[in-house]
Structure formats: C-alpha cells, structure tokens
Coordinates of C-alpha atoms and ligand atoms in Angstrom, one line a residue:
M50 CA -7.4 -15.1 -13.9
I51 CA -6.6 -11.8 -12.2
R52 CA -3.0 -11.2 -11.0
Y53 CA -2.7 -9.2 -7.8
T54 CA -0.3 -7.9 -5.2
D55 CA -1.6 -7.4 -1.7
L56 CA -0.1 -4.9 0.7
H57 CA -1.1 -3.1 3.8
T58 CA -0.6 0.6 4.6
E59 CA -0.4 1.1 8.3
G60 CA -2.7 -1.9 8.7
E61 CA -5.3 -1.1 6.0
P62 CA -5.2 -3.6 3.0
T63 CA -4.9 -2.7 -0.6
R64 CA -5.2 -5.3 -3.4
V65 CA -3.4 -4.0 -6.5
I66 CA -4.7 -5.5 -9.7
I67 CA -1.8 -5.9 -12.1
S68 CA -3.5 -7.7 -15.0
G69 CA -6.5 -9.8 -16.1
F70 CA -9.2 -7.2 -15.5
P71 CA -11.5 -6.7 -18.5
D72 CA -10.6 -3.9 -20.8
L73 CA -12.4 -0.6 -19.8
G74 CA -11.7 1.1 -23.2
S75 CA -10.1 4.5 -23.6
G76 CA -10.7 7.9 -22.1
S77 CA -10.0 9.6 -18.8
I78 CA -9.7 7.5 -15.6
R79 CA -12.9 9.1 -14.4
D80 CA -14.8 7.9 -17.5
R81 CA -13.2 4.4 -17.2
C82 CA -14.2 4.4 -13.5
Q83 CA -17.8 5.0 -14.6
R84 CA -17.6 2.0 -16.9
L85 CA -16.1 -0.1 -14.2
Q86 CA -19.1 0.8 -11.9
D87 CA -21.7 0.3 -14.7
Q88 CA -20.4 -3.0 -16.0
Y89 CA -18.0 -4.7 -13.5
S90 CA -19.3 -4.0 -10.0
Q91 CA -19.9 -7.7 -9.3
L92 CA -16.3 -8.6 -10.4
C93 CA -15.0 -5.8 -8.2
S94 CA -17.0 -7.1 -5.3
G95 CA -15.6 -10.6 -5.9
I96 CA -12.1 -9.2 -5.9
V97 CA -12.2 -7.4 -2.6
R98 CA -14.9 -9.1 -0.5
E99 CA -14.9 -12.4 1.3
P100 CA -14.1 -15.2 0.6
R101 CA -11.2 -13.9 -1.7
G102 CA -10.7 -10.7 0.3
H103 CA -12.4 -9.1 3.2
E104 CA -14.8 -6.3 3.8
A105 CA -12.2 -3.6 4.7
M106 CA -10.0 -4.3 1.6
V107 CA -9.6 -1.7 -1.1
G108 CA -8.9 -2.7 -4.7
A109 CA -6.6 -0.6 -6.9
L110 CA -6.9 -1.3 -10.6
L111 CA -3.7 -0.2 -12.4
L112 CA -4.3 1.2 -15.8
E113 CA -2.4 3.2 -18.5
S114 CA -3.2 6.9 -18.3
E115 CA -3.8 8.8 -21.6
D116 CA -2.8 12.0 -19.8
P117 CA 0.7 12.9 -20.9
D118 CA 1.4 14.4 -17.5
C119 CA 0.6 11.1 -15.7
D120 CA 2.8 7.9 -15.5
H121 CA -0.1 5.6 -14.6
G122 CA -3.8 5.5 -14.0
V123 CA -5.5 3.9 -11.0
I124 CA -9.1 3.3 -10.0
F125 CA -9.8 2.4 -6.3
F126 CA -12.8 0.4 -5.2
N127 CA -14.1 -1.0 -1.9
N128 CA -16.8 -3.4 -0.9
V129 CA -19.6 -1.2 -2.2
G130 CA -18.1 0.6 -5.3
P131 CA -15.4 3.0 -6.5
L132 CA -13.7 5.7 -4.4
G133 CA -12.7 9.1 -5.8
M134 CA -9.2 8.8 -4.3
C135 CA -7.6 6.7 -1.6
G136 CA -4.6 7.8 0.3
H137 CA -3.6 4.5 1.9
G138 CA -4.3 2.8 -1.4
T139 CA -2.0 5.2 -3.2
I140 CA 0.8 4.5 -0.8
G141 CA 0.3 0.8 -1.5
V142 CA 0.2 1.3 -5.2
V143 CA 3.4 3.3 -5.2
R144 CA 5.2 0.6 -3.2
A145 CA 3.8 -2.1 -5.6
L146 CA 5.0 -0.1 -8.7
H147 CA 8.4 0.3 -7.1
E148 CA 8.7 -3.5 -6.5
M149 CA 7.7 -4.0 -10.2
G150 CA 10.5 -1.6 -11.3
R151 CA 7.9 0.8 -12.8
I152 CA 9.0 3.9 -11.0
K153 CA 11.7 6.2 -12.4
D154 CA 13.8 8.4 -10.1
E155 CA 11.6 7.5 -7.1
K156 CA 8.8 9.7 -8.3
V157 CA 5.5 9.0 -10.0
T158 CA 2.3 10.8 -11.1
L159 CA -1.0 9.0 -11.0
E160 CA -4.3 9.8 -12.7
T161 CA -7.2 9.0 -10.3
P162 CA -11.0 9.7 -10.8
A163 CA -10.6 12.7 -8.3
G164 CA -7.6 14.2 -10.2
M165 CA -3.8 13.8 -10.5
V166 CA -1.7 12.9 -7.5
E167 CA 2.1 12.8 -7.3
A168 CA 4.1 10.5 -5.0
S169 CA 7.7 10.0 -4.1
L170 CA 9.5 7.2 -2.3
D171 CA 11.5 8.4 0.6
K172 CA 14.9 6.9 1.6
D173 CA 13.4 5.3 4.8
G174 CA 10.9 3.4 2.6
S175 CA 7.9 5.7 3.3
V176 CA 5.8 7.2 0.5
S177 CA 4.8 10.8 0.3
V178 CA 1.6 11.6 -1.6
I179 CA 0.7 15.1 -2.8
N180 CA -3.0 14.6 -2.8
V181 CA -5.7 16.4 -4.8
E182 CA -6.7 19.9 -3.6
S183 CA -8.7 19.6 -0.4
Y184 CA -11.0 22.1 1.4
C185 CA -13.3 22.7 4.3
Y186 CA -16.8 23.1 2.7
R187 CA -18.9 23.9 5.8
R188 CA -17.8 24.5 9.4
D189 CA -19.8 23.6 12.6
V190 CA -22.7 21.7 11.0
T191 CA -25.0 20.2 13.7
V192 CA -26.9 17.0 13.0
E193 CA -29.4 15.3 15.2
L194 CA -29.0 11.5 15.6
A195 CA -31.9 9.1 16.0
G196 CA -31.8 9.1 19.8
G197 CA -31.8 12.9 19.9
Q198 CA -28.1 13.4 20.5
R199 CA -26.7 16.4 18.6
V200 CA -23.3 16.2 17.0
T201 CA -21.4 19.1 15.5
G202 CA -18.7 18.8 12.9
D203 CA -17.1 20.1 9.7
I204 CA -17.8 18.9 6.1
A205 CA -14.7 18.7 4.1
W206 CA -13.3 17.3 0.8
G207 CA -10.0 15.4 0.7
G208 CA -10.6 13.3 -2.4
N209 CA -13.7 11.8 -0.8
W210 CA -16.4 13.6 1.3
F211 CA -16.0 13.6 5.1
F212 CA -18.0 14.7 8.1
I213 CA -15.5 15.3 10.9
S214 CA -16.4 15.7 14.6
D215 CA -15.0 14.7 18.0
T216 CA -15.9 11.3 19.4
C217 CA -18.5 12.7 21.9
D218 CA -16.7 11.0 24.8
I219 CA -16.3 7.6 23.2
T220 CA -12.6 6.8 23.9
L221 CA -10.7 5.5 20.9
K222 CA -9.8 2.0 22.1
N223 CA -10.4 -1.4 20.7
S224 CA -12.9 -2.4 23.3
N225 CA -15.1 0.5 22.1
L226 CA -15.0 -0.7 18.4
S227 CA -18.7 -1.6 18.2
R228 CA -19.7 1.7 19.9
L229 CA -17.6 3.6 17.4
I230 CA -19.1 1.8 14.5
D231 CA -22.7 2.4 15.8
F232 CA -22.0 6.0 16.5
T233 CA -20.5 6.8 13.1
I234 CA -23.2 4.9 11.3
S235 CA -25.8 6.9 13.1
I236 CA -24.1 10.1 12.0
R237 CA -24.0 8.9 8.4
T238 CA -27.7 8.0 8.6
A239 CA -28.7 11.3 10.2
L240 CA -26.8 13.3 7.5
E241 CA -28.6 11.4 4.8
E242 CA -32.0 11.8 6.5
S243 CA -31.4 15.5 7.0
G244 CA -30.3 16.0 3.4
I245 CA -26.9 17.3 4.4
T246 CA -24.4 16.8 1.6
G247 CA -21.1 17.9 0.2
R248 CA -20.9 20.4 -2.7
D249 CA -23.3 19.7 -5.6
G250 CA -25.4 17.4 -3.4
E251 CA -22.6 14.8 -3.2
T252 CA -23.1 12.1 -0.5
I253 CA -20.9 12.4 2.6
D254 CA -19.9 8.8 2.7
H255 CA -16.9 8.9 5.2
I256 CA -17.4 9.8 8.8
E257 CA -14.3 10.7 10.8
V258 CA -14.2 11.2 14.6
H259 CA -11.2 12.5 16.6
E260 CA -9.7 12.6 20.0
S261 CA -6.6 14.5 20.9
L262 CA -3.2 12.7 21.0
S263 CA -2.7 11.7 24.6
D264 CA 0.3 13.1 26.4
G265 CA 3.4 11.0 25.8
D266 CA 2.1 9.6 22.5
S267 CA 3.7 12.5 20.6
E268 CA 6.5 15.0 20.9
E269 CA 5.7 18.0 22.9
G270 CA 4.0 20.6 20.8
Q271 CA 3.2 18.1 18.0
K272 CA -0.2 18.8 16.5
G273 CA -2.5 15.9 15.5
V274 CA -5.3 13.6 16.5
R275 CA -6.2 9.9 17.0
C276 CA -9.0 9.1 14.6
F277 CA -11.6 6.5 13.6
V278 CA -13.0 6.6 10.1
L279 CA -16.1 4.9 8.9
C280 CA -15.9 4.1 5.1
P281 CA -18.8 4.0 2.6
G282 CA -19.4 0.2 3.0
M283 CA -19.8 0.6 6.8
E284 CA -16.3 -0.8 7.4
W285 CA -13.7 1.1 9.3
D286 CA -10.3 2.2 8.1
R287 CA -7.5 0.4 9.8
S288 CA -5.1 3.2 8.7
P289 CA -5.4 6.9 9.6
C290 CA -7.1 7.4 6.2
G291 CA -5.2 9.5 3.7
T292 CA -8.1 11.3 2.2
G293 CA -9.5 11.8 5.8
T294 CA -6.2 13.2 7.0
S295 CA -6.2 15.6 4.0
A296 CA -9.8 16.7 4.8
T297 CA -8.8 17.2 8.5
V298 CA -5.7 19.2 7.5
A299 CA -7.9 21.4 5.3
C300 CA -10.2 22.2 8.2
Q301 CA -7.2 22.9 10.5
A302 CA -5.8 25.3 7.9
D303 CA -9.2 26.9 7.4
R304 CA -9.4 27.7 11.1
G305 CA -5.9 29.0 11.2
L306 CA -4.8 26.2 13.6
L307 CA -2.1 24.7 11.4
A308 CA 0.4 26.8 9.5
E309 CA 1.7 26.0 6.0
G310 CA 4.4 23.4 6.2
E311 CA 3.7 22.5 9.8
I312 CA 3.5 18.8 10.5
W313 CA 0.2 17.2 11.5
L314 CA 0.2 13.7 12.9
Q315 CA -2.9 11.4 12.5
E316 CA -3.1 8.1 14.3
S317 CA -5.5 5.2 13.7
L318 CA -7.2 3.0 16.3
P319 CA -4.5 0.2 15.8
G320 CA -1.8 2.9 16.2
G321 CA -0.6 3.4 12.6
R322 CA 0.4 7.0 11.8
F323 CA 0.4 9.4 8.8
E324 CA 2.2 12.7 8.8
A325 CA 0.8 15.5 6.8
T326 CA 1.6 19.0 5.7
W327 CA 0.0 21.5 3.4
R328 CA 0.7 24.3 1.0
P329 CA -1.9 26.7 -0.5
G330 CA -4.0 25.6 -3.4
I331 CA -6.3 27.6 -5.7
E332 CA -9.5 27.3 -3.5
G333 CA -8.2 25.2 -0.6
I334 CA -5.0 23.5 0.3
V335 CA -2.7 20.9 -1.3
P336 CA -1.9 18.3 1.3
T337 CA 1.0 15.9 1.4
I338 CA 0.5 12.6 3.3
R339 CA 3.3 10.4 4.3
G340 CA 3.1 6.8 5.5
R341 CA 4.3 3.2 4.9
A342 CA 3.1 0.2 3.1
W343 CA 4.2 -3.4 3.4
M344 CA 4.0 -6.2 0.8
C345 CA 1.9 -9.1 2.0
S346 CA 1.3 -11.6 -0.9
Q347 CA 1.1 -12.0 -4.7
G348 CA -1.0 -14.4 -6.6
E349 CA -3.9 -15.0 -9.0
L350 CA -7.6 -14.9 -8.2
I351 CA -9.6 -17.7 -9.7
F352 CA -13.4 -17.3 -10.3
E353 CA -14.8 -20.8 -11.1
D354 CA -18.1 -21.3 -12.9
G355 CA -20.7 -22.4 -10.4
D356 CA -19.0 -20.9 -7.4
P357 CA -21.9 -19.4 -5.4
F358 CA -19.6 -16.8 -3.9
R359 CA -17.7 -15.7 -7.0
H360 CA -19.1 -12.1 -6.5
G361 CA -18.3 -12.1 -2.8
F362 CA -20.7 -12.6 0.1
P363 CA -24.0 -10.9 -0.5
S364 CA -24.6 -7.7 1.5
Ligands
LIG550 O1 -6.7 6.2 2.9 O2 -7.9 7.7 1.8 C1 -7.8 6.6 2.4 C2 -8.9 5.7 2.5 C3 -10.2 5.9 2.0 C4 -10.9 4.7 2.3 C5 -10.1 3.9 2.9 N1 -8.9 4.5 3.0

C-alpha cells in the first residue's frame, strides 16, 4: 500500500508519495530517477493516472537525499514519466512536509533530478521556491506547423525544456481549451519533425503560449502574462507552471525586459497566479517562484491483483 497526500497548487494537482514505494537503492536523486523510470514506470502510471488519479496529476516521490546540503530528495513524475523539476509540485511538497512537521525554521532544500532547489514558507501560507538556474537557449526560432502556419518563439530551460510563443490570436479562455490543446500539440509535433531541440538534443516537451495580462487584471505597470502550458503527456497545466514561469523570466531577462528583483506575474487559464523574480546565475538567471498549495486528501492507494487498470488507463 502506498501512502499519499494530495494537494493542489493554484489548481494543479500533486500527489506526494510518503511511503510504500519500492526501494530505489542509493545514489543521487538523478540516478534513482533513472531506476524509477527503468523499473517502476507502470507503478508510477498507476499512481497518477485514472482510475486512481487523473491525467494532469503529478506524482512527487519523497526520498532521503544523500547530499549533505539537502534536507530531502524528490522525484516528480506525470502520466508519461519523470520530470526534471516541477515548480507547482515543489510548492505542494513543501506544504506537505510542513504539515508533517518535517521543515525546520520554515526553510527546506530539496534534491531533484535537475539540481538542488531551496524553498521557504512565507507568513501568508505561500511558498517561495528558488529554482534551478534557468536560461534562454535560442531566441526567435520559427517552426512551420502541419497546415503551413509559422510560429516564432524562444527555447528556454527552467528545469524542463520549453518552447514559448504568443497564442497566435487564440484568446486564453475556457471555451478555447480544445483549440489551445490542438495548437500547442501541433507546435510540439512540428518541433519534433523539424529536429528542433533543447541543448544536447534534449526534447522540448513543454509548449507555453502567452497573451498579455488584460487591463484591470493587474496593477498598473505590473509585468506579466496569462499562459497556457502543454505538458509532456499532452495534458495542460492548471497552474501557471513553475518551470515554465522560470523559463519565461529567463527569456524576459535575456531580452532586457525584466530587471533583477522586478516582479513578474504569471496567470493560468483558470486564473491561478505565480509571482517570480530573478537574480543573476552563472550562465543564466536564478528564478524565485511564489505560489500557494492547498491540502486536498490523504490516504492509501491499493493495487489489487487482477485489477485490469492497476497501471492506469492505457494510452
Ligand atoms: O509547475 O513546473 C511546473 C510543472 C511542470 C509540469 C506541470 N507543472
């Protein structure tokens, strides 16, 4: 039996696995993540996908870290496999650790496959995450979609790989959800077919599209965007996406459009918001993302022998 706590961060669910997951042995979190992918992908799928979870859910396996600089380790996974980092998931994990009394002095360091992140609990209940170093890899890359439409965007790293463009006139509203999904899937497909990748040939598996914050939605002069993010398993992020916000901030900083310490607001389709700032890193920037997570439920997952859907619904 697998014990879990479910939370949502600005609408996007995280299932934190507290105990009961098979032992992944020792080593770095990146090495243990590889073992999870090689040996336990069906179990991960059963944990997050229907009928026990749902396609947009992200699992967060809590582990002990062997790095003396880290308090805990965590591996994130979604409906199709592990994620390098997950911003909304980290906010959920920090809130869950806090509820378990496992955070000292309101601060915690976590080892993730993408590197170490630091987080703190703010007095108002929000969580600030200092993410891994993020950077704009290529600016103004044009890709041609199947129907001939050309879309230009930036390729950036924020703990995962992103292609970031504007929405090409699809307004970010619920009634356009299926158009947004189709549009971003067609960008993802075109990137793959054109061989456009992140650094070292890494797959760009998150597609993020933006529109400006409409007047009245933010204080005058506030910089930011409304966004829609397609995740690797073709589900969309209900939150403003922490790694996507980091990648966006890296691009804004790269273009000289956002100053160090200046607040960036990123809003999701359902209206959840993250605030972000940055400071200089070695090659790129170090972003801080701030948002809130809410506890939803706690329990045990049961995987009975003979259950035809113990590994989740087939793709
Ligand atoms: O918040 O970084 C994030 C994220 C990645 C995928 C889903 N959420």
